[in-house]
Structures are given as structure tokens and as C-alpha cells.
Amino acid sequence: MIRNILIGLSAVIILAGSAASQEKSPYAKYLENPTSGTFIGAYNYYESERSDTSSDMAAIMLAYLHMEEMNRNIEMLKGNIGDLGIMPKFNYANILLELGRYSEAIEAYRQLNSDNPEWSCPWRHRGEAHWKSGEHKEAVACLEKAIETRETHFDAYTQLAEVLADMKEYARALEVLEKGLTFYKKDIEDPEREVSMIDIEFLYLKLLMENGRIEDADTQRKMLEKTAPGDERLK
């Protein structure tokens, strides 16, 4: 869909450029010959236009330009995946995950799992990709492997609890989450960079209620009323 919009927009821009000056737009030139040089040329042109005129269209063109350049670099990485080092391959997979290209991300993480089976992070991230693809059993298996390879992997526990909650396995989800919470700020990663702790606190409230631990749920709710007043999840 985005690609179709992009093609349509580029055709309009090419025609507009031709009618005005018999010269293609910087964006059209970039599309015809996508290189670092044509990208920088187009970027500088639209950035200057935006700065000089506060042009909304210039901002749109910059967004499209960056999206196209991002896709070009992703395709370059994809074509060279067999030669990528461990961290470049991991970051490549993370980009795919962020973009919602889950099947491609899973394949890259699977290669990392095969080459580095004791590295917890690719297991955790692959679990997220499976989860967001609706593949809950696969997600559980990967997240359990993340925990097996690093017992203190805090966000692997919280994400596993989320997946199990989606599967309505509330008893096990609560058990996993409570164990994970014992590793809060004891893992090698900063938990605040990996998860939203407010979301985790609300997940904890839900799991306490689902498991009939009413007193604990009341205590958790009172805490959240102080830390997240007005949150719709308290209704």
C-alpha cells in the first residue's frame, strides 16, 4: 500500500517538475538512481525548502525520501545477511521487528539462535516477533529459552507473562511475572529502557484479579491510583 502511494506520488512530482522546468525533481532523480549522493542532494533540497518556507510538502518529501532510503539499506543488509557480523545481524533483525516485518525478523533471529544459542537477547526478541505474529506457542518457547540462557532476563519474564495472559493462562502468567519482578534492576539491562513499568504494574493488577487474589489486587490498585491517577485502566 505504501509502495503504491509512493509510486503515485513520485509520478505526480516528476510531472510537476517537468511542467515547471523541464527537469525532474530531486526525489525523482533519487528514485531513478538511488545512491548516497542523490539522497543527500534530495535531502538538502527539501530541507532547505522546508526551512525557508515551512513547506508541508517539503516535510512530506523528506519523510518519503527517508523511508525509501531506509528500505534501500534494509535490502542491502538482506542481500548480505550471510556475511553480517553478530551485532549487525541482531540490529538488522531489530529494525525488521520495529517495522512489523515479523517473518523476516524471525528468520534473522533464528540464524542468531543457531549460531549463538546461549545468547539470550535474540531469543527474547524472536519471542516478541512470534507473539506479534499471533504465534503464541512459538513465542512461549523462545521466551522460555531466553530465561533459560539468562535467568535474570527481566523483560523476558514480563513479555512471557503478557503472552501467557493473552492465552488466558493466568495462573502461570502470574507465577512468571512475580518471579520476573524479583529480578527488577538486577539484570544487566536497564528495565526502564526495555519495558513500560506502568504497563507491567497494570498487568500485575489484572493477573492478581484473574487469580482471585483480591486483597493483593486492592493493594496494587491503591498503589496505581497514586502513581497513575486518571489512567483509564483504573476504571
Short mmCIF file of C-alpha atoms in Angstrom, two decimals, residues 70-71 74-75 77-78 81 89-109 129:
data_model
loop_
_atom_site.label_atom_id
_atom_site.label_comp_id
_atom_site.label_asym_id
_atom_site.label_seq_id
_atom_site.Cartn_x
_atom_site.Cartn_y
_atom_site.Cartn_z
CA MET A 70 15.73 3.03 4.77
CA ASN A 71 14.24 0.33 2.55
CA ILE A 74 17.47 -2.89 4.51
CA GLU A 75 17.59 -4.62 1.14
CA LEU A 77 21.60 -5.84 4.52
CA LYS A 78 19.22 -8.59 3.46
CA ILE A 81 22.95 -11.29 5.64
CA LYS A 89 22.69 -9.05 12.16
CA PHE A 90 21.00 -8.55 15.54
CA ASN A 91 20.38 -4.87 14.85
CA TYR A 92 19.14 -5.67 11.35
CA ALA A 93 16.63 -8.10 12.87
CA ASN A 94 15.60 -5.48 15.43
CA ILE A 95 14.89 -2.98 12.66
CA LEU A 96 12.67 -5.52 10.92
CA LEU A 97 10.88 -6.16 14.21
CA GLU A 98 10.27 -2.45 14.73
CA LEU A 99 8.88 -2.19 11.20
CA GLY A 100 6.47 -5.07 11.73
CA ARG A 101 8.25 -7.29 9.20
CA TYR A 102 7.96 -10.19 11.59
CA SER A 103 8.63 -13.19 9.35
CA GLU A 104 11.87 -11.62 8.10
CA ALA A 105 12.88 -10.70 11.65
CA ILE A 106 12.19 -14.23 12.86
CA GLU A 107 14.40 -15.69 10.15
CA ALA A 108 17.29 -13.40 11.14
CA TYR A 109 16.82 -14.17 14.84
CA ALA A 129 8.18 -11.30 16.79
#
